[in-house]
XYZ file of C-alpha atoms in Angstrom:
563
model
C 0.182 0.110 -0.036
C 1.152 3.261 -0.720
C 2.546 5.173 1.711
C 0.138 8.031 3.436
C -0.477 11.772 2.265
C -0.126 14.859 4.266
C -3.899 15.320 4.771
C -4.355 11.403 6.082
C -1.474 12.366 8.122
C -3.172 15.483 9.998
C -6.305 13.673 9.887
C -4.425 10.871 12.348
C -2.744 13.925 14.427
C -6.221 14.976 15.686
C -6.805 12.049 17.492
C -3.803 12.323 19.786
C -2.950 14.501 22.969
C 0.313 14.632 24.383
C 2.411 16.528 26.977
C 5.822 18.035 27.277
C 8.547 19.352 29.359
C 9.262 22.871 30.605
C 7.595 26.206 30.458
C 8.867 26.772 27.329
C 7.499 25.661 24.199
C 10.418 22.603 23.826
C 12.094 20.856 20.456
C 9.739 17.528 21.371
C 6.369 19.341 21.135
C 7.383 21.908 18.023
C 7.974 18.773 16.210
C 4.832 17.248 17.245
C 2.718 19.840 16.397
C 4.436 20.926 12.860
C 5.909 17.246 11.464
C 2.634 15.206 13.071
C 0.387 17.835 13.069
C -0.672 17.088 16.675
C -3.977 18.581 17.077
C -4.350 18.212 21.363
C -1.394 19.540 24.002
C -1.643 18.889 27.667
C -0.106 21.047 30.282
C 1.188 19.225 33.477
C 1.922 21.133 36.567
C 5.931 21.218 35.362
C 4.711 23.180 32.348
C 3.270 26.102 34.989
C 4.303 28.772 36.424
C 1.770 31.786 36.389
C -1.094 32.530 34.618
C 0.276 35.191 32.421
C 3.563 32.316 31.482
C 0.773 29.911 30.636
C -0.949 32.243 28.737
C 2.263 33.066 27.268
C 3.142 29.990 26.408
C -0.329 28.703 24.798
C -0.201 31.532 22.436
C 3.062 30.015 21.268
C 1.461 26.696 20.899
C -1.303 28.435 18.987
C 0.643 30.260 16.458
C 2.840 27.024 15.905
C -0.119 25.106 14.841
C -1.479 27.914 12.669
C 1.947 28.238 10.596
C 1.982 24.391 10.447
C -1.671 24.747 8.891
C -3.648 23.384 10.983
C -7.399 23.938 10.035
C -8.357 24.483 13.849
C -6.994 25.828 17.065
C -5.552 23.227 19.613
C -7.464 21.831 22.361
C -4.903 22.858 25.439
C -5.957 20.264 28.270
C -4.784 20.287 31.948
C -5.453 18.002 35.007
C -7.728 20.270 36.956
C -10.042 18.911 39.209
C -9.532 21.265 42.411
C -8.238 19.835 45.417
C -5.826 17.440 45.383
C -5.275 17.448 41.628
C -4.932 20.807 40.659
C -2.149 20.759 37.677
C -2.635 24.859 37.244
C -2.783 25.799 41.256
C 1.360 26.073 42.131
C 2.819 26.595 45.594
C 3.255 30.610 44.424
C 0.123 31.252 44.277
C 1.128 32.974 40.785
C -1.085 30.396 38.652
C -4.569 29.307 39.364
C -6.330 29.536 42.576
C -6.870 26.679 45.202
C -10.436 25.732 44.862
C -11.763 22.479 46.774
C -11.469 19.157 45.493
C -14.810 17.229 44.809
C -15.228 15.391 48.433
C -14.734 18.826 49.988
C -17.503 20.444 47.706
C -19.655 17.286 48.201
C -18.927 17.991 51.932
C -20.772 21.730 51.840
C -23.869 20.207 50.455
C -24.526 22.611 48.366
C -24.500 22.168 44.042
C -24.718 25.645 43.877
C -21.648 26.571 45.718
C -20.005 23.771 43.731
C -21.295 25.716 40.306
C -20.200 28.541 40.905
C -16.263 27.068 42.371
C -16.676 25.165 38.955
C -17.237 28.607 36.765
C -14.372 30.633 38.777
C -12.533 27.696 37.834
C -12.685 27.772 34.087
C -12.677 31.550 34.047
C -8.941 31.189 35.277
C -8.091 28.195 32.736
C -9.685 30.028 30.098
C -7.897 33.381 30.831
C -4.523 31.225 30.279
C -5.809 29.875 27.234
C -6.840 26.564 28.417
C -9.981 25.001 26.875
C -9.796 21.741 28.093
C -9.917 20.036 31.653
C -10.179 16.550 32.467
C -12.411 16.662 35.263
C -14.298 16.295 37.000
C -14.257 12.640 38.546
C -17.360 10.249 38.295
C -16.193 7.676 39.589
C -18.417 6.475 43.013
C -16.087 5.535 45.934
C -16.826 2.239 47.147
C -14.217 1.147 48.228
C -12.659 2.797 51.093
C -9.134 1.334 50.276
C -9.436 3.257 46.529
C -5.408 4.312 45.745
C -6.075 5.977 42.456
C -8.960 8.304 43.405
C -7.346 8.630 46.811
C -11.187 8.581 47.860
C -11.270 12.359 47.993
C -11.176 12.465 43.753
C -14.870 11.490 44.147
C -17.913 13.017 45.189
C -18.647 10.082 47.086
C -20.148 6.468 47.851
C -23.797 7.421 46.518
C -24.679 6.962 42.801
C -27.202 9.672 42.374
C -25.554 12.576 44.816
C -22.193 12.279 42.055
C -24.749 11.969 39.443
C -25.704 15.210 40.913
C -22.455 17.074 41.248
C -20.924 15.779 38.234
C -23.497 17.342 36.082
C -23.325 20.440 38.027
C -19.882 20.859 37.661
C -19.637 20.199 34.366
C -22.504 22.556 33.534
C -20.063 25.164 34.991
C -17.325 24.469 33.112
C -19.096 24.351 29.607
C -20.753 27.592 30.779
C -17.223 28.927 30.834
C -16.275 27.566 27.329
C -14.346 24.975 28.542
C -14.873 21.705 28.059
C -14.937 19.158 30.717
C -14.473 15.479 30.532
C -16.111 12.913 33.530
C -13.763 9.874 34.087
C -12.772 7.468 34.896
C -15.550 5.921 32.389
C -17.082 3.196 33.342
C -15.672 3.782 37.046
C -12.988 3.461 38.891
C -14.415 3.790 42.250
C -14.539 -0.073 43.007
C -10.707 -1.060 43.286
C -7.811 -0.989 45.598
C -5.650 -1.408 42.716
C -3.707 1.723 41.391
C -3.684 1.441 37.504
C -0.926 3.874 37.702
C 1.002 0.997 38.800
C -1.160 -2.509 37.006
C -4.469 -3.456 36.063
C -7.444 -3.516 38.197
C -9.655 -5.839 38.060
C -13.224 -5.616 38.923
C -15.445 -8.221 39.198
C -18.819 -6.976 38.876
C -21.102 -7.539 36.084
C -22.805 -5.443 33.814
C -26.399 -5.124 36.036
C -24.435 -3.736 38.959
C -22.751 -1.221 36.680
C -25.768 -0.350 35.678
C -26.938 0.076 38.823
C -23.954 2.214 40.615
C -20.862 3.094 38.438
C -22.573 4.531 35.058
C -25.206 6.523 36.977
C -22.782 9.720 37.047
C -21.846 8.589 32.908
C -25.412 8.267 32.196
C -26.495 11.671 33.608
C -24.223 13.495 31.481
C -23.946 11.872 28.728
C -27.805 13.048 28.765
C -26.671 16.003 29.136
C -24.603 16.335 25.907
C -21.449 16.370 28.008
C -18.248 17.852 25.514
C -16.079 14.865 26.945
C -15.774 11.088 28.446
C -12.242 10.112 29.630
C -12.146 5.807 29.619
C -10.160 4.374 32.625
C -7.665 2.002 32.692
C -9.646 -0.687 34.457
C -10.351 -4.490 33.460
C -14.516 -5.458 33.529
C -14.030 -9.545 32.576
C -17.586 -10.364 33.628
C -18.656 -7.267 31.282
C -16.059 -7.730 28.455
C -15.292 -11.772 28.752
C -11.183 -11.018 29.249
C -8.870 -8.647 31.211
C -8.513 -6.152 28.276
C -8.355 -2.706 29.780
C -11.271 -0.427 29.611
C -9.556 2.155 27.507
C -8.835 -0.466 24.762
C -11.827 -2.147 24.925
C -14.274 -2.447 21.866
C -17.333 -3.747 24.305
C -16.375 -0.707 26.691
C -15.914 2.189 24.561
C -18.178 1.577 21.782
C -20.539 -1.209 22.442
C -21.560 0.365 25.939
C -20.759 4.165 26.132
C -21.415 4.687 22.303
C -24.207 2.505 21.221
C -25.708 1.431 24.838
C -25.606 4.909 26.519
C -25.864 6.969 23.202
C -23.226 9.016 23.625
C -21.998 10.937 20.386
C -19.258 13.296 22.188
C -15.285 13.167 22.248
C -13.686 10.295 23.724
C -10.427 10.234 25.102
C -8.209 8.297 27.255
C -6.588 8.085 30.480
C -2.973 8.551 29.772
C -1.092 5.217 28.066
C 1.698 5.354 29.761
C 0.305 4.231 33.297
C 1.320 0.717 33.932
C -2.208 -0.528 33.612
C -1.652 -0.426 29.698
C 1.863 0.283 28.848
C 3.212 -2.834 30.607
C 1.614 -5.131 28.549
C 0.490 -3.484 25.133
C 3.357 -0.527 25.380
C 1.763 2.921 24.865
C 2.191 3.276 21.460
C 0.360 -0.361 21.037
C -1.930 1.265 23.855
C -2.796 3.478 21.395
C -3.784 1.646 18.158
C -5.992 -0.163 20.541
C -7.764 2.327 21.737
C -8.215 3.532 18.535
C -9.136 0.656 17.291
C -11.854 0.516 20.014
C -13.724 3.658 19.342
C -11.730 6.109 20.840
C -11.480 9.491 19.182
C -8.354 10.640 21.175
C -5.359 8.507 22.763
C -3.870 10.203 25.193
C 0.141 9.928 26.060
C 1.670 12.565 28.743
C 5.127 12.957 28.889
C 7.800 10.500 26.447
C 8.936 12.016 23.189
C 9.914 8.678 21.661
C 6.264 7.024 22.843
C 4.694 10.011 20.967
C 6.190 9.541 18.372
C 5.775 6.094 18.481
C 2.587 6.200 19.151
C 1.305 8.248 15.814
C 3.691 5.806 13.690
C 2.160 2.593 14.632
C -0.699 4.290 14.076
C 0.471 5.603 10.098
C 0.894 1.671 10.218
C -2.071 0.443 11.293
C -4.190 2.793 9.012
C -2.045 1.562 6.011
C -2.363 -2.112 6.533
C -5.950 -2.034 7.029
C -6.458 -2.708 11.502
C -7.317 0.401 11.491
C -9.903 2.170 8.955
C -9.321 5.721 7.623
C -13.159 6.534 7.289
C -13.628 5.413 11.009
C -11.024 8.168 12.066
C -12.703 10.432 9.816
C -15.767 10.308 11.339
C -14.139 10.678 15.153
C -12.431 13.655 13.786
C -15.473 15.129 12.914
C -16.120 15.073 17.030
C -13.212 16.093 17.517
C -13.963 19.487 15.099
C -16.873 20.428 16.660
C -15.589 20.070 19.884
C -12.716 22.498 18.812
C -15.226 24.808 17.438
C -17.207 24.673 20.597
C -14.721 25.245 22.706
C -11.012 26.491 20.761
C -13.193 28.783 18.457
C -11.193 30.074 15.753
C -7.402 31.823 15.296
C -8.507 35.214 16.547
C -9.921 34.029 19.752
C -6.832 31.272 20.817
C -4.554 34.515 19.377
C -6.229 37.414 21.560
C -4.104 39.937 23.374
C -3.653 39.276 27.675
C -4.702 41.606 29.958
C -3.010 40.756 33.050
C -5.065 43.187 35.175
C -8.015 41.027 34.683
C -6.540 38.184 36.296
C -5.497 40.036 38.966
C -8.783 40.858 39.924
C -10.636 37.608 38.877
C -7.825 36.015 41.477
C -8.702 38.384 44.425
C -12.679 37.563 43.955
C -11.743 33.799 43.821
C -9.629 33.952 46.560
C -12.675 35.309 48.931
C -14.536 31.898 47.309
C -12.242 29.490 47.912
C -12.173 30.459 51.429
C -15.519 30.527 51.763
C -15.673 27.244 50.320
C -13.495 25.557 52.649
C -14.584 27.123 55.586
C -17.874 25.596 55.139
C -16.468 22.136 54.532
C -15.090 21.092 57.547
C -17.051 18.407 58.862
C -17.366 16.579 62.706
C -16.282 12.673 62.259
C -19.565 11.303 63.998
C -17.968 8.597 65.843
C -15.834 11.131 67.744
C -15.820 13.782 71.208
C -18.659 16.083 70.831
C -16.436 19.176 69.313
C -15.566 22.131 71.441
C -12.913 24.439 70.069
C -9.605 24.510 72.047
C -8.265 27.658 73.623
C -5.586 29.512 72.269
C -3.734 29.969 75.520
C -0.302 28.301 75.840
C 1.849 26.073 74.176
C 0.295 23.948 71.159
C 2.136 20.426 69.923
C 1.083 19.015 65.764
C 1.699 15.727 65.115
C 1.909 15.134 61.540
C 2.463 11.915 59.406
C 5.349 11.028 57.721
C 4.438 11.798 54.003
C 3.689 8.700 52.223
C 2.989 8.390 48.341
C -0.538 8.345 47.749
C -0.393 8.193 43.875
C 1.136 9.295 40.855
C -1.752 11.861 40.145
C -1.096 13.387 43.984
C 1.881 12.511 45.251
C 4.275 15.983 45.554
C 7.598 16.099 43.277
C 9.928 13.366 43.831
C 12.077 15.031 45.482
C 10.124 16.368 48.223
C 9.255 12.795 48.859
C 11.966 10.753 48.596
C 16.063 11.422 48.903
C 18.328 11.039 45.703
C 18.672 6.899 47.324
C 15.239 6.688 46.730
C 14.581 6.943 50.385
C 11.360 7.566 52.265
C 12.212 11.453 54.007
C 10.682 11.579 57.092
C 9.983 14.930 56.997
C 6.870 17.300 57.461
C 5.397 18.390 54.275
C 4.692 21.994 52.743
C 1.187 22.039 53.672
C 1.973 20.835 57.376
C 4.560 23.634 57.424
C 1.680 26.130 56.585
C -0.969 23.889 59.245
C 1.792 24.713 61.849
C 2.419 28.560 61.320
C -2.151 28.633 61.237
C -1.812 27.285 64.777
C 1.311 29.236 65.731
C -0.481 32.438 64.710
C -3.657 31.528 66.730
C -1.696 30.334 70.011
C 0.605 33.437 69.548
C 3.441 31.418 69.743
C 5.787 28.940 68.153
C 4.860 25.467 68.589
C 6.015 21.552 68.555
C 5.960 20.207 65.098
C 6.209 16.172 65.449
C 6.533 14.385 62.520
C 5.289 10.236 63.520
C 6.239 7.688 61.628
C 5.538 3.821 61.997
C 7.091 1.686 65.027
C 8.370 5.082 66.524
C 8.728 5.421 69.937
C 7.431 8.599 72.341
C 10.142 10.282 73.645
C 10.245 11.308 77.288
C 10.575 14.556 75.870
C 7.404 14.551 73.617
C 5.370 12.884 76.562
C 5.932 15.902 78.889
C 5.501 18.755 75.636
C 1.740 16.558 75.327
C 1.385 17.126 79.255
C 2.386 20.633 79.149
C 0.501 21.604 75.795
C -3.109 23.565 76.070
C -3.715 22.423 72.577
C -2.485 18.991 71.003
C -3.731 18.580 66.900
C -2.939 15.332 65.607
C -3.023 14.865 61.994
C -3.808 11.778 59.736
C -3.410 11.174 56.093
C -4.814 8.260 54.276
C -4.603 6.308 57.791
C -6.771 3.878 56.645
C -5.592 0.341 55.579
C -1.958 0.419 54.895
C -1.955 3.834 56.247
C -3.252 2.000 59.520
C -0.049 2.597 61.350
C -1.194 6.401 61.747
C -4.304 5.204 63.552
C -1.771 2.778 66.432
C 0.125 5.953 66.980
C -2.867 7.996 67.687
C -4.066 5.975 70.638
C -0.957 5.941 72.102
C -1.189 9.751 72.200
C -4.338 10.155 73.358
C -3.172 7.867 76.375
C -0.648 10.149 77.173
C -2.529 13.294 76.596
C -5.543 11.482 79.211
C -3.621 11.484 81.955
C -2.073 15.222 81.509
C -4.363 18.761 82.505
C -6.840 19.188 80.456
C -7.344 15.677 79.126
C -8.414 14.144 75.765
C -10.877 17.934 75.971
C -7.798 19.617 74.695
C -6.768 17.466 71.559
C -8.391 17.323 68.568
C -7.660 14.466 65.253
C -7.986 15.672 62.314
C -8.481 13.659 59.024
C -6.373 15.257 56.285
C -7.681 13.171 53.073
C -10.132 10.265 52.665
C -11.938 10.759 56.508
C -12.488 6.313 56.522
C -9.000 6.606 59.084
C -11.149 8.130 61.941
C -14.455 7.074 61.158
C -13.087 3.256 61.027
C -12.191 4.069 64.907
C -15.347 3.228 66.902
C -15.846 5.443 69.751
C -13.307 7.798 69.207
C -12.158 9.169 72.494
C -11.377 12.683 71.170
C -12.554 15.199 68.917
C -12.202 15.102 65.484
C -12.629 16.804 62.256
C -12.231 16.146 58.492
C -10.926 18.362 55.343
C -10.756 15.880 52.923
C -7.105 17.535 51.349
C -3.514 18.587 53.122
C -3.758 21.219 50.746
C -3.110 24.663 52.649
C -6.184 26.534 52.149
C -7.806 23.516 53.467
C -5.608 23.160 56.728
C -5.678 26.676 57.555
C -10.023 26.851 57.433
C -9.234 23.668 59.925
C -7.059 26.053 61.944
C -9.917 28.400 61.847
C -12.334 26.084 62.908
C -10.027 24.338 65.893
C -10.006 27.559 67.601
C -13.254 28.745 67.185
C -12.512 30.897 64.898
C -15.899 29.331 62.423
C -18.300 27.176 62.773
C -18.224 23.077 62.043
C -21.103 22.535 59.192
C -19.751 20.400 56.929
C -21.203 16.821 56.639
C -19.073 14.004 55.854
C -20.429 12.587 52.176
C -19.596 8.689 52.628
C -21.093 5.833 54.669
C -19.063 5.154 57.409
C -16.951 2.142 57.404
C -19.673 -0.438 58.883
C -22.464 2.302 59.128
C -23.680 5.482 58.231
C -22.183 9.004 58.194
């Protein structure tokens, strides 16, 4: 068969979304846009310094695409779920506002506020030239051990509630001309295996899937949501084998397209995740995903895999394994999304007004603070909450930082040393928590990083007894992190016999609340923040010392009971 024409190669380039490294246009991404006609780009936290810098970067990418003869502008995507997955929000505060994530919003109990937060997020993204966000998460967190969505990336464990929030967030993003992408179809909540590292097998049949996991996706399909992201999990009772859903025609075409009637853009999760890459390779996985009926294959990190995926797709089209006609039909869906959310070249190359960004950021900072304050929740199986006194010394205990998953973890240098050993150090968010507490007690506090099997020193015992307030933080201390709850019990024993007793102590669940929900009759007061972002922990400090009422409500079931 003769080689592909330039027109055919241009068509194929529209069916990929690739990432690159650096804060400037790299030679890799330049080559992909100019020579391989790449139609979509994903930005990562590694590409973000400020709103102005991202706007400049995106403008250069769009100009490259225009000069390379692209018929339409690029879709520029980013993982901005808010909360723990906020690629556009960085610690300097120069980029996007840090807004609450899914479970934090659900704890507030206000779809209206969730809509307001999501619209504000989209305004900032749009200002920076970003027109596609891989959000919201439509997964239902039915397994408390879930590592890939860390529990709190989900709106909860009730299908109807999750569906309502997913619809609200998707509509708000769409209203501000940012394309949402509801993920991870057909549902990643019922697993304790991380697809970043290996392939989860979820043993549910289609009837069970329709009754739970598919409820939020069905709702947004009826709303004609712009895009849906397929996930890397196996459903052998539905598909008959262990093919990842993102590569399965049974899931992508038969279930999502035909049964649910979805006619928007289907994009895969990143094909460099080991659930796919280990067996199929990212390049082979890309071809299989397009054969399965995906419109866009995502590969986030590696240039050789980007080129390999496109060239393997060329070969698949040439030898008839992938029909060019099906890609052209698929390409019409991508074009329609671009027309709606990217617009024309004048739209994506328009001038940028930094004053608009500054005004928005001030307004959104207030909105974010209001939302975080409303999300703090009392753990119902703990002692009734009474705020602590701000007079006298305070002790804050925070857990050794451990990996959650690759979507959430801090940059590698913060979590591990050069030899790969886990650092026994406080994370930056907990340093901010300590500063917020110190500000309220009017003195430096003792900050203790605790670790598994660590002994309570005599000095710490003395300081716990002398303190007028003791705050103990957990971070996903359920299942594999259960050592944190064991350490909590030992600290309670010391505090119980001191002046003020357990009334001077508060436990704070700073990620998925299952760790403290699982403790029967918790002897100290406990609250949940759902995330260890700086504004969440600052809101916790305000609540602990009586500056704000605790009005949130746990949006998931207690392990073994009801919240």
